[in-house]
Short mmCIF file of C-alpha atoms in Angstrom, two decimals:
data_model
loop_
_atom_site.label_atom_id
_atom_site.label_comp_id
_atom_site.label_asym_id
_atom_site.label_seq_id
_atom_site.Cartn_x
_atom_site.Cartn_y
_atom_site.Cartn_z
CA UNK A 292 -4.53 26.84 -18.51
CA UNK A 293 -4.80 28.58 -15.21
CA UNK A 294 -7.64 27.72 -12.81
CA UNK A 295 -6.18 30.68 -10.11
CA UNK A 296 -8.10 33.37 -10.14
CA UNK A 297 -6.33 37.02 -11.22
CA UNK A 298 -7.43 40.14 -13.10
CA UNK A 299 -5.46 41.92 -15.85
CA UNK A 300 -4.53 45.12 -16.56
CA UNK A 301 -7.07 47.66 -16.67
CA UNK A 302 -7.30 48.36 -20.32
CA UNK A 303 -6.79 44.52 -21.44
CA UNK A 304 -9.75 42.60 -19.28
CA UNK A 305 -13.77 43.35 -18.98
CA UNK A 306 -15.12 45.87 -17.05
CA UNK A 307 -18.10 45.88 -15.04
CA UNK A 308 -20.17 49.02 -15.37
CA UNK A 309 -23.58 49.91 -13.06
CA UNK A 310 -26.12 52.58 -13.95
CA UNK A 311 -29.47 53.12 -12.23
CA UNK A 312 -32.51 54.42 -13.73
CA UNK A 313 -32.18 57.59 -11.33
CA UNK A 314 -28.81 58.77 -10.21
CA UNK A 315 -30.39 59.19 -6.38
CA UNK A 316 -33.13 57.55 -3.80
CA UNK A 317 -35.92 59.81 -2.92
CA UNK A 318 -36.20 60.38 0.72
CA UNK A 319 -39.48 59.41 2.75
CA UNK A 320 -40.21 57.13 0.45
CA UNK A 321 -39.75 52.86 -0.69
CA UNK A 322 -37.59 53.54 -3.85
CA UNK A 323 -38.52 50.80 -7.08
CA UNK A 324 -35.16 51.62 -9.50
CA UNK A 325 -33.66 49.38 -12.24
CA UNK A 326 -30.21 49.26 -12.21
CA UNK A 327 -28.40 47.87 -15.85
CA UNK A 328 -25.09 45.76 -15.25
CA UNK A 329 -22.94 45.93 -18.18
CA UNK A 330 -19.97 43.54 -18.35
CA UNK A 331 -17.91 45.25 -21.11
CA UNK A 332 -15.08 43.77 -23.35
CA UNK A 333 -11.77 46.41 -23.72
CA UNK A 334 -11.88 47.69 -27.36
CA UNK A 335 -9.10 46.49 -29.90
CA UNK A 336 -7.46 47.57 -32.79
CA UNK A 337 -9.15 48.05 -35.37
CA UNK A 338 -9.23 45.01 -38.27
CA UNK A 339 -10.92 44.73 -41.56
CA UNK A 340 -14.93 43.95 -40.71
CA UNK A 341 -15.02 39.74 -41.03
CA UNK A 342 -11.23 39.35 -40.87
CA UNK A 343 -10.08 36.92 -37.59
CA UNK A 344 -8.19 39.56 -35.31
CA UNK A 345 -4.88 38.96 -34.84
CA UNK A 346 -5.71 37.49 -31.12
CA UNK A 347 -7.70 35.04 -32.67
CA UNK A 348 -7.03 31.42 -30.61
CA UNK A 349 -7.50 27.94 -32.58
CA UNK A 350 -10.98 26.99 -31.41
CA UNK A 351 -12.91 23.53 -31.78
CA UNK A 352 -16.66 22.96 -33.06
CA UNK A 353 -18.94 19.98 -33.32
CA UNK A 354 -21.52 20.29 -36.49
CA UNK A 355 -24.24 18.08 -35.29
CA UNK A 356 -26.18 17.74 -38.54
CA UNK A 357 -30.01 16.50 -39.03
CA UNK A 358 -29.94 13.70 -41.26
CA UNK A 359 -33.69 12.50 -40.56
CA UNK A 360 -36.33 11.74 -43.15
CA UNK A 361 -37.62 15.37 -42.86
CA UNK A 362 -34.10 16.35 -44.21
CA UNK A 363 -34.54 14.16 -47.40
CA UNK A 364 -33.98 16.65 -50.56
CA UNK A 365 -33.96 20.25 -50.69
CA UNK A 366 -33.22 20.64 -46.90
CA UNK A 367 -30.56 18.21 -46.51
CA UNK A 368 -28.89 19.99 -49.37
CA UNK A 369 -29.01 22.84 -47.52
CA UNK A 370 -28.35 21.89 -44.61
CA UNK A 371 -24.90 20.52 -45.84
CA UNK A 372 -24.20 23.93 -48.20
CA UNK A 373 -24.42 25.54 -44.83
CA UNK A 374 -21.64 22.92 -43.05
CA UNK A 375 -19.26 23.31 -45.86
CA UNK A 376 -19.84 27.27 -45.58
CA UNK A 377 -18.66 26.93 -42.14
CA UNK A 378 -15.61 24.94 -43.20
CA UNK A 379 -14.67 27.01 -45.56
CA UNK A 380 -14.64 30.31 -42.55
CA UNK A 381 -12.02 28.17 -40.82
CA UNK A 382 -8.17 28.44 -40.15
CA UNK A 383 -6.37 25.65 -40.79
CA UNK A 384 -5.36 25.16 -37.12
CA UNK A 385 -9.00 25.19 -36.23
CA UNK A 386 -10.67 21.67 -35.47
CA UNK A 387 -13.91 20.25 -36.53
CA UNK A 388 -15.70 16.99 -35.63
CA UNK A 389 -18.68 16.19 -37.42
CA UNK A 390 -22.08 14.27 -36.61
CA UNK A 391 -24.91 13.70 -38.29
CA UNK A 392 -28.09 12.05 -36.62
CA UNK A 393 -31.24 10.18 -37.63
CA UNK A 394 -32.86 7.63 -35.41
CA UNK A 395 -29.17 7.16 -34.05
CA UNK A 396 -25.99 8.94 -33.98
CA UNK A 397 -22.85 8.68 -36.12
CA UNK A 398 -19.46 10.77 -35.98
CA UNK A 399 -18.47 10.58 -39.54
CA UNK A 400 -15.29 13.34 -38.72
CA UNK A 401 -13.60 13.44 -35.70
CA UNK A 402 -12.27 16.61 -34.38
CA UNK A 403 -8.96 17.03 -36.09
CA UNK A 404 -7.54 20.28 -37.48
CA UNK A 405 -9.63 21.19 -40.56
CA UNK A 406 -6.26 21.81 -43.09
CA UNK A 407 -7.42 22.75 -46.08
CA UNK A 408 -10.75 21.46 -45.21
CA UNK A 409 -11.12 18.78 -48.71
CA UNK A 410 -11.44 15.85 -46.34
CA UNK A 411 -14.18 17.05 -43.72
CA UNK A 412 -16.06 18.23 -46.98
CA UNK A 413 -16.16 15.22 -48.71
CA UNK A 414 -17.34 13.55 -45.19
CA UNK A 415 -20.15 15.96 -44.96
CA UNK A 416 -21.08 15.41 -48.74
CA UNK A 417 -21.32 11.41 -48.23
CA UNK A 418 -23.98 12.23 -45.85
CA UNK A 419 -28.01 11.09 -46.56
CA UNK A 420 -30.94 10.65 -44.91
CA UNK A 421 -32.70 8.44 -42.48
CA UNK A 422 -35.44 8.04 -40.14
CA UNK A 423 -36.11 9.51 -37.03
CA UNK A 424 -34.75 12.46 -35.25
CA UNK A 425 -32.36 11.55 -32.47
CA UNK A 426 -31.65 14.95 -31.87
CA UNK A 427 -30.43 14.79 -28.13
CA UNK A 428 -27.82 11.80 -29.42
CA UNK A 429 -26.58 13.69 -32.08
CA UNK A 430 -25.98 16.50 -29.80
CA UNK A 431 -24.37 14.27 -27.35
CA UNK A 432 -22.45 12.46 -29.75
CA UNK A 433 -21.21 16.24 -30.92
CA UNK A 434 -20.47 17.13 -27.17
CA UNK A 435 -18.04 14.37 -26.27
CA UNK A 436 -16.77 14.62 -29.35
CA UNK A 437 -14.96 18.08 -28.26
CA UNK A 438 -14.50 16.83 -24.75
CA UNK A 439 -10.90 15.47 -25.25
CA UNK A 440 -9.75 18.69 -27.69
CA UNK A 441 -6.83 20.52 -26.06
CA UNK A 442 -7.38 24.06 -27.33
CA UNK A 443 -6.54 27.36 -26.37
CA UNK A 444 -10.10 29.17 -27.72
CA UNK A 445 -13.66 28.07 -27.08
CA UNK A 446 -15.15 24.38 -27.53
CA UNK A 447 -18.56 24.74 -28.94
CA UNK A 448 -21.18 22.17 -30.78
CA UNK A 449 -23.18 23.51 -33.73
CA UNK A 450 -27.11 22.05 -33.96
CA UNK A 451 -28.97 22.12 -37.33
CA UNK A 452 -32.16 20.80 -37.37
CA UNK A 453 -35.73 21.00 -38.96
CA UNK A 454 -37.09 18.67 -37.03
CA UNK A 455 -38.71 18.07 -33.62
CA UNK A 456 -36.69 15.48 -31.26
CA UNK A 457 -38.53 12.17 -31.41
CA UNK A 458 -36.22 9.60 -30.61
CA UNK A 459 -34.24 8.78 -27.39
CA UNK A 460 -34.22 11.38 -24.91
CA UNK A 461 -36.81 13.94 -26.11
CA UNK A 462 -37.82 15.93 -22.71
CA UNK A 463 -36.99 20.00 -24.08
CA UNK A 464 -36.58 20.83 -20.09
CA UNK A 465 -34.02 17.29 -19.50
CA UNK A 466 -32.11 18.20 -22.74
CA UNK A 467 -31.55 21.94 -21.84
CA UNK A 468 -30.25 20.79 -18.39
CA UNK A 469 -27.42 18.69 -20.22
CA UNK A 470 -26.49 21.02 -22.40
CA UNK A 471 -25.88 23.33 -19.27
CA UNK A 472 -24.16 20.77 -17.89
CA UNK A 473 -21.62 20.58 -20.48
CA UNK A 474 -21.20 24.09 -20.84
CA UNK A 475 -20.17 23.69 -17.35
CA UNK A 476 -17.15 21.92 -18.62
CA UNK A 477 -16.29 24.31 -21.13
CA UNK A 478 -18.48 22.54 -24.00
CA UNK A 479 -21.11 25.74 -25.27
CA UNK A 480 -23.70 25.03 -27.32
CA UNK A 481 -25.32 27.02 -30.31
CA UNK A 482 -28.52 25.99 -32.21
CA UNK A 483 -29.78 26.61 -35.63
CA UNK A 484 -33.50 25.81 -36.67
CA UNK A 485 -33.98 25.16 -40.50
CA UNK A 486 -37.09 25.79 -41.67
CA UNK A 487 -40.86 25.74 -40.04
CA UNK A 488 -41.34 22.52 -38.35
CA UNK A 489 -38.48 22.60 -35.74
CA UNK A 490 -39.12 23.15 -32.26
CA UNK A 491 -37.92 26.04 -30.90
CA UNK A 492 -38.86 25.96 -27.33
CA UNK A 493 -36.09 23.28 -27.43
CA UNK A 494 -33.88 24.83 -29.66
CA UNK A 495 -33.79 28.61 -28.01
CA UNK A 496 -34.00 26.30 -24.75
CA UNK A 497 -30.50 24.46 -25.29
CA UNK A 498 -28.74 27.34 -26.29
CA UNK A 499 -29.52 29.69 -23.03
CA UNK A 500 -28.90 26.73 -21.55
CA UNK A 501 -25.87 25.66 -23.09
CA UNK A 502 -24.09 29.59 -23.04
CA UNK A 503 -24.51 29.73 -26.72
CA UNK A 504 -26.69 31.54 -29.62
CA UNK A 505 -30.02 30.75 -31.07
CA UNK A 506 -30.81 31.38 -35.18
CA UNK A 507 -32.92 30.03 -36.99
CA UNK A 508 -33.72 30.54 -41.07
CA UNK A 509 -36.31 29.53 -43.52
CA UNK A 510 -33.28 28.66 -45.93
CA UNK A 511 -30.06 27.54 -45.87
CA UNK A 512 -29.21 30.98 -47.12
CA UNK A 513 -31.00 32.82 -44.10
CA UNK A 514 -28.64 31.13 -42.04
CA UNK A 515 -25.70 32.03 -44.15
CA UNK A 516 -25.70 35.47 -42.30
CA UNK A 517 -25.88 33.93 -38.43
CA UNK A 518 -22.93 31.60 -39.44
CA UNK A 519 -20.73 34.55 -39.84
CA UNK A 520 -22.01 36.03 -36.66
CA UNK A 521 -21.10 33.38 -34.78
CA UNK A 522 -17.99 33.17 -36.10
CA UNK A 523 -17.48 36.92 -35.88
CA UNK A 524 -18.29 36.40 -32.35
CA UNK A 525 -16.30 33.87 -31.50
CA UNK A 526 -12.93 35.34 -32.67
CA UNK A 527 -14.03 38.62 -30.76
CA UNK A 528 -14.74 37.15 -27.40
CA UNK A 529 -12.30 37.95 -24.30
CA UNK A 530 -14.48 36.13 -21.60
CA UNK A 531 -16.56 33.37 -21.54
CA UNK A 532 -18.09 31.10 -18.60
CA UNK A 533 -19.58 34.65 -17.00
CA UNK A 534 -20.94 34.51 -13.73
CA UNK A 535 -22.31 37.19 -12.33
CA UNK A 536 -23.60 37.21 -8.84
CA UNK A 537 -25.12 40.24 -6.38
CA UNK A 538 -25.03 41.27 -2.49
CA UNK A 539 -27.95 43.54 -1.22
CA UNK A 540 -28.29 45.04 2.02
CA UNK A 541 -31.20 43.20 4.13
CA UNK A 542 -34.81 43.74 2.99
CA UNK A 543 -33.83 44.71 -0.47
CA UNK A 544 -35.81 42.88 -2.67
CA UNK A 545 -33.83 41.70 -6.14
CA UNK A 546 -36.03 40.66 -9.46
CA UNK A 547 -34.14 39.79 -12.73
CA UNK A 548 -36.15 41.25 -15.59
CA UNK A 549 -34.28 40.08 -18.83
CA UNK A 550 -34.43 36.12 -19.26
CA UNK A 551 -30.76 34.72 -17.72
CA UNK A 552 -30.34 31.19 -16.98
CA UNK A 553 -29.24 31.46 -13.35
CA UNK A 554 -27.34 28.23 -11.42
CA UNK A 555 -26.87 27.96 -7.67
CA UNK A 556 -27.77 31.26 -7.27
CA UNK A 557 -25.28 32.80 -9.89
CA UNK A 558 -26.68 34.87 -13.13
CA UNK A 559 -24.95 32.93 -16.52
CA UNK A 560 -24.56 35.89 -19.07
CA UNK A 561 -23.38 35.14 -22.57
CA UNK A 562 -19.68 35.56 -23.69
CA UNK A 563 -18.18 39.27 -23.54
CA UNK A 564 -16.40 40.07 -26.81
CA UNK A 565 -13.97 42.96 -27.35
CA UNK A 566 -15.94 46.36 -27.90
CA UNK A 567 -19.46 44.72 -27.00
CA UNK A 568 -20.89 44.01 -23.69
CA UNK A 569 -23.19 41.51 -22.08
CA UNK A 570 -25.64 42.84 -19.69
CA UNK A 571 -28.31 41.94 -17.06
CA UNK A 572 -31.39 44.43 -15.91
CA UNK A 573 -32.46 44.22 -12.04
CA UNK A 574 -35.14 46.04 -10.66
CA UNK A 575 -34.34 46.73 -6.78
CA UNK A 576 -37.03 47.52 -3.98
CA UNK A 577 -35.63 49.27 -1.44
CA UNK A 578 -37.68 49.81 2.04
CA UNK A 579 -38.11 53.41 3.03
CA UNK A 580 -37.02 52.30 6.46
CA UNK A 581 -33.38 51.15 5.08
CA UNK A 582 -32.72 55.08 3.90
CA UNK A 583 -30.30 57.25 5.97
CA UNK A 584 -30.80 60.81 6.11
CA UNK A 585 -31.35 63.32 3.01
CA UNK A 586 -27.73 63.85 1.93
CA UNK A 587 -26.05 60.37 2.88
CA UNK A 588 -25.57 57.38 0.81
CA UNK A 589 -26.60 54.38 0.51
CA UNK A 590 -24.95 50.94 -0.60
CA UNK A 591 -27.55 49.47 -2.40
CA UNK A 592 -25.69 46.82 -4.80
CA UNK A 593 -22.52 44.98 -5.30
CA UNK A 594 -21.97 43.20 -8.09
CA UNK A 595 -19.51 40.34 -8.88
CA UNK A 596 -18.22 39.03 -11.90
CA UNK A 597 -15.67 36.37 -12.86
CA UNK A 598 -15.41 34.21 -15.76
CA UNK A 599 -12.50 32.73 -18.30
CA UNK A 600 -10.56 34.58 -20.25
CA UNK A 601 -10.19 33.67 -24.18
CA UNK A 602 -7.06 30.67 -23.44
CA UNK A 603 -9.39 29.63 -20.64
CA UNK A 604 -7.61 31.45 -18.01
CA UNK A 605 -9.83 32.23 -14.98
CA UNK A 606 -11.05 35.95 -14.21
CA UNK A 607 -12.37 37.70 -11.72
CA UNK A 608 -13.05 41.20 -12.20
CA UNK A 609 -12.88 43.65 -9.23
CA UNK A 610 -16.50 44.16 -7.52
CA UNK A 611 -18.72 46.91 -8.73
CA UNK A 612 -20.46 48.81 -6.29
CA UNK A 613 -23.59 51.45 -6.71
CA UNK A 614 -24.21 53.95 -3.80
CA UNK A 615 -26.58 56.43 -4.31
CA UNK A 616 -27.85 59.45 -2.36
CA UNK A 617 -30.65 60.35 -0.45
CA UNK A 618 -32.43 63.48 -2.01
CA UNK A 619 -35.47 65.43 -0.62
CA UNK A 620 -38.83 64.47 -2.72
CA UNK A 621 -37.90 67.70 -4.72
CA UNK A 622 -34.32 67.21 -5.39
CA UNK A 623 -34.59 63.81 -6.24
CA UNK A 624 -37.53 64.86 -9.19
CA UNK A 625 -34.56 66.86 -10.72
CA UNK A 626 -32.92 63.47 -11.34
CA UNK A 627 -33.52 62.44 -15.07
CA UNK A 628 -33.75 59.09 -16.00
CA UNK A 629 -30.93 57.17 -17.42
CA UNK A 630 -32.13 57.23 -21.49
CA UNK A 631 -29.60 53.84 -21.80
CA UNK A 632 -31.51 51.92 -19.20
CA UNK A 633 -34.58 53.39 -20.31
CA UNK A 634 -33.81 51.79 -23.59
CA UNK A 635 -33.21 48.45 -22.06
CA UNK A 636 -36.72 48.69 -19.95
CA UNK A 637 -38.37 49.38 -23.15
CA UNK A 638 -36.49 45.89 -25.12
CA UNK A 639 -37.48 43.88 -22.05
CA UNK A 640 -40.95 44.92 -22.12
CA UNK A 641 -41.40 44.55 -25.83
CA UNK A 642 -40.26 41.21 -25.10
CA UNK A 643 -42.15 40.40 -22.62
CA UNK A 644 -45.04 41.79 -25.14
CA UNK A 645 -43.76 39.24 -27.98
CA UNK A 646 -44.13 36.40 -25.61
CA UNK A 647 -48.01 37.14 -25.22
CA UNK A 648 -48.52 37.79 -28.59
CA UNK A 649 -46.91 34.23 -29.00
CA UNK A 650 -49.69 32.82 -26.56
CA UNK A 651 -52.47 34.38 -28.23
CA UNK A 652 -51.40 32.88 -31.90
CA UNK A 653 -50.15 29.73 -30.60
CA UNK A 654 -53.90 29.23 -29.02
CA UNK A 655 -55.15 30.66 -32.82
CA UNK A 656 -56.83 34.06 -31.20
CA UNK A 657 -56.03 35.96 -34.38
CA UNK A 658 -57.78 38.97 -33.06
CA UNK A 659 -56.07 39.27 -29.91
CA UNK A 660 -52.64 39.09 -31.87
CA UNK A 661 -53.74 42.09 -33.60
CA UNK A 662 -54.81 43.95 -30.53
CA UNK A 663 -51.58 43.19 -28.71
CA UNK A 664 -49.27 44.45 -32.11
CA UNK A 665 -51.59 47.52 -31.77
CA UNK A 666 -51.36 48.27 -28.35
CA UNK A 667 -47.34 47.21 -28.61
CA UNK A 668 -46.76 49.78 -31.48
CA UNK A 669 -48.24 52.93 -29.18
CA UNK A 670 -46.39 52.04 -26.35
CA UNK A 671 -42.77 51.46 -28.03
CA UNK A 672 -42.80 53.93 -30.42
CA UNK A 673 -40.15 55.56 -29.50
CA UNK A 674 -37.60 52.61 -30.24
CA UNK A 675 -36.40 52.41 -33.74
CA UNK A 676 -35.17 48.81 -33.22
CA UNK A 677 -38.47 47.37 -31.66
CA UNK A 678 -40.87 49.13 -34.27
CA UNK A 679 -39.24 47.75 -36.97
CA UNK A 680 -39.61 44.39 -35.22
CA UNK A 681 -43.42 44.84 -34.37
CA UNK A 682 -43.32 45.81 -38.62
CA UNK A 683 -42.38 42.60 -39.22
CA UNK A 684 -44.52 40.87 -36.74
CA UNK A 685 -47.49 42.64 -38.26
CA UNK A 686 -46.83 41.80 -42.04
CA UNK A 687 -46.67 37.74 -40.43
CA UNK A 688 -49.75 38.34 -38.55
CA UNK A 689 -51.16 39.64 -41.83
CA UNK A 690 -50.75 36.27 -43.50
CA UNK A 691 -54.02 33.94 -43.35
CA UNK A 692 -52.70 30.37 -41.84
CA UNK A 693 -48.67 31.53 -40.93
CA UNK A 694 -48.53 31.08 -37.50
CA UNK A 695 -45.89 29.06 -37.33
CA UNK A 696 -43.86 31.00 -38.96
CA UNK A 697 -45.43 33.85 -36.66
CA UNK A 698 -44.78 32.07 -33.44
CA UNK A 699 -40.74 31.37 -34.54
CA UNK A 700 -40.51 34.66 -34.88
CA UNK A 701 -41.60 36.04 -32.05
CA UNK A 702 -39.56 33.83 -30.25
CA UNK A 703 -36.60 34.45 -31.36
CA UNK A 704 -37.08 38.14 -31.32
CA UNK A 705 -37.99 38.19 -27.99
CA UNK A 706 -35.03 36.37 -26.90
CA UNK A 707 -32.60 38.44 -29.45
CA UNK A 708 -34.45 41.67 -26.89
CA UNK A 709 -33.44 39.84 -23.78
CA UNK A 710 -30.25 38.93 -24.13
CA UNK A 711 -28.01 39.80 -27.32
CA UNK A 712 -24.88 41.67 -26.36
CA UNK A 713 -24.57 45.05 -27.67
CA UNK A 714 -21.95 47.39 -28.53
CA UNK A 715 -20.07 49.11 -25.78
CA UNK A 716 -20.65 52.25 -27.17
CA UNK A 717 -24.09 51.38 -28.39
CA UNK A 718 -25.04 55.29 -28.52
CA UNK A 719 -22.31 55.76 -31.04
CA UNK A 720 -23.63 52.70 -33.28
CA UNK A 721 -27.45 54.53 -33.14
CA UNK A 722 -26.64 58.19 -33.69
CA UNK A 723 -24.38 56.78 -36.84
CA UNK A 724 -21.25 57.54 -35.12
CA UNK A 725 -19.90 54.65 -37.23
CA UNK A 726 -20.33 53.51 -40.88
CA UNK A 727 -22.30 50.10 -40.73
CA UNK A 728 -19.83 48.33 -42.13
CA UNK A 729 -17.35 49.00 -39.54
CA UNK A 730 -20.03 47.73 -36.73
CA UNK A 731 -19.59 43.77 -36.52
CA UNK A 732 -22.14 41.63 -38.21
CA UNK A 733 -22.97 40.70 -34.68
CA UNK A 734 -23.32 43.41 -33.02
CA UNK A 735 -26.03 44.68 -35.89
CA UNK A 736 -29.74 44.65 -34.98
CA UNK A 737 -32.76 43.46 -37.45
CA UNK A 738 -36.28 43.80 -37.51
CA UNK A 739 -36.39 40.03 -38.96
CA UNK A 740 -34.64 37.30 -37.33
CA UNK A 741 -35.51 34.45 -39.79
CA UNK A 742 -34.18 35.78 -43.04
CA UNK A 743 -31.33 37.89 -43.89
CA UNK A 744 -31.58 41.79 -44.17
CA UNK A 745 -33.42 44.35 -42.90
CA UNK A 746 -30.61 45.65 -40.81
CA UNK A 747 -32.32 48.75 -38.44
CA UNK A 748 -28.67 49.47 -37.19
#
């Protein structure tokens, strides 16, 4: 592993793409324009959907598992269907440590290379419930147990729980601030919620945090579907650790609208996989009084990005500038707007709508949920994607006493708008340029995030 920084070839490493809302500044005038960063993977060749590409690295994964006396029965049961699921998706050169956690910690399978995966599945079977949910020392205990794993792919703890954390360390805003410390040292995190009672301020929480993915399902079998994501994503992924940071000329103002974990100053985006893209959305303000004359350009961005390459090579990708023109007030009105970040004002937005629908039913202001979904569904109607969303929103708002189940999904639905990577050529996967079988599992969007189905794309 190389810690000296270096770009690859052209066609082989991420590329880092800018596009502004309007193609120009309009003259006379303080400009407001949103400018969409797109860090995009290099496209491969083409595999059969769900088979590990041929670049595929041996990776290493914790299963942190909820053993706590909410578990007891059915969910337990599930929960451990899902674990040997997952260890039946591995290579034999992968490894996999196991934990499970009540009112303590216990590794019962240390991270080893899985084989042919009999062993680890009889450890997971032996597993039963206990008492309280030690969720942060389970997670922990899952954590260090990667921390010694020499591998050439990604290191990365899997959390499934259905409960809230009520033993040891159970501060959502502490926890998320280790898990971002680990994913400092190459240890991601990804969380799964099971069920209705988890918490998933926590849970969505330690995964931004943590440079991993949130799911959550009613049923072990809702989850099914995110487990192959994941691991769909994984094997896909050229960069991970991405940084992105910006330089703006004096007196440009800089707001991040889509919901990025930023560090020191530096934007944290998720991992770039081939073919897909991870993205950030800044709105700039730009003074009339920084604007040459009508004709000239101005630099009004420079992005950087660096991050580590799939054998945990270090990248930096060549900075991406955006200079624009100055038009005259009639020239510049000529300028249409850019329909893909257009698309991604609208997402935002609906997300930032979900968020105070979430308010309103967490609070038990029935009416005002309805009100918002109405007022939500006018002014997004022109997105496919978020419609069928708000669909589902309103057939959980219909539901007398749901609003937990309301509230989950509006949360993870509003962070699935903010910050789930997308296909390169995401025009291509919405005109149905491709079949839907030959789009990744990962890269497909749903209207529902808490059970499987209702694909939209």
């Amino acid at each position: 592993m190389s810690d000296t920084p270096h770009a690859l070839n052209a066609d082989t490493h991420p590329r880092v793409q800018l596009s502004a809302v309007r193609s120009a500044l309009q003259a006379g005038h303080s400009n407001v324009l949103e400018v969409l960063v797109r860090v995009q993977g290099p496209e491969v060749a083409a595999t059969a959907v769900g088979a590990p590409p041929a670049h595929a690295l041996a990776r290493a994964l914790a299963i942190a598992l909820d053993a706590s006396g909410s578990m007891e029965g059915r969910p337990l049961a599930e929960a451990k269907r899902c674990a040997e699921w997952l260890v039946g998706r591995l290579r034999p050169h992968d490894r996999l440590a196991v934990v499970c956690f009540e009112q303590s910690a216990q590794l019962i399978w240390p991270a080893v290379e899985v084989g042919n995966g009999r062993a680890v599945v009889q450890a997971i079977r032996s597993i039963e419930t206990g008492g309280a949910t030690a969720l942060h020392d389970g997670w922990h205990e899952a954590a260090t147990a990667l921390q010694g794993c020499d591998v050439p792919g990604l290191r990365r703890v899997i959390l499934l729980s259905d409960g809230e954390a009520n033993q040891g360390e159970c501060d959502p805003g502490v926890i998320a601030q280790h898990c971002a410390r680990w994913a400092a040292q190459g240890v991601s995190t990804s969380t799964y919620g099971l069920g209705e009672s988890f918490n998933e301020e926590l849970m969505v929480a330690m995964a931004r945090e943590g440079r991993g993915s949130q799911y959550y399902g009613h049923t072990a079998d809702d989850l099914m579907l995110p487990f192959e994501q994941e691991l769909q994503l994984i094997d896909a992924r050229c960069m991970g650790d991405v940084r992105l940071s910006y330089r703006v000329p004096q007196g440009v103002q800089v707001a991040v609208l889509n919901d990025l974990p930023r560090h020191d100053g530096v934007l944290r985006l998720p991992d770039v996989a081939h073919g897909a893209e991870a993205w950030a959305l800044l709105r700039l303000t730009v003074p009339a009084e920084l604007l040459p004359a009508v004709g000239q350009g101005l630099s009004v961005l420079q992005v950087t990005v660096s991050g580590r390459g799939a054998a945990g090579d270090t990248v930096l990708l060549a900075p991406a500038p955006l200079v624009l023109p100055v038009k005259a007030a009639a020239d510049w009105a000529q300028c249409p707007p850019d329909e893909l970040v257009q698309r991604r004002l609208t997402e935002v937005a609906a997300a930032q709508a979900l968020e105070r629908m979430r308010e309103a039913a967490n609070r038990g202001d029935a009416a005002a949920v309805q009100e918002l979904l109405r007022a939500a569904r006018a002014e997004f109607g022109h997105s496919d994607w978020v419609q069928a969303i708000l669909a589902s929103m309103q057939q959980l708002a219909d539901r007398e006493g749901d609003v937990r189940a309301l509230s989950k999904e509006m949360k993870y639905s509003a962070a699935t708008l903010m910050t789930r990577v997308r296909a390169s050529d995401e025009q291509m996967c919405l005109s149905g340029g491709l079949a839907e079988e030959a789009v990744p599992k990962f890269l497909r969007r749903s209207g529902l995030q808490g059970r499987q189905g209702q694909q939209v794309a």
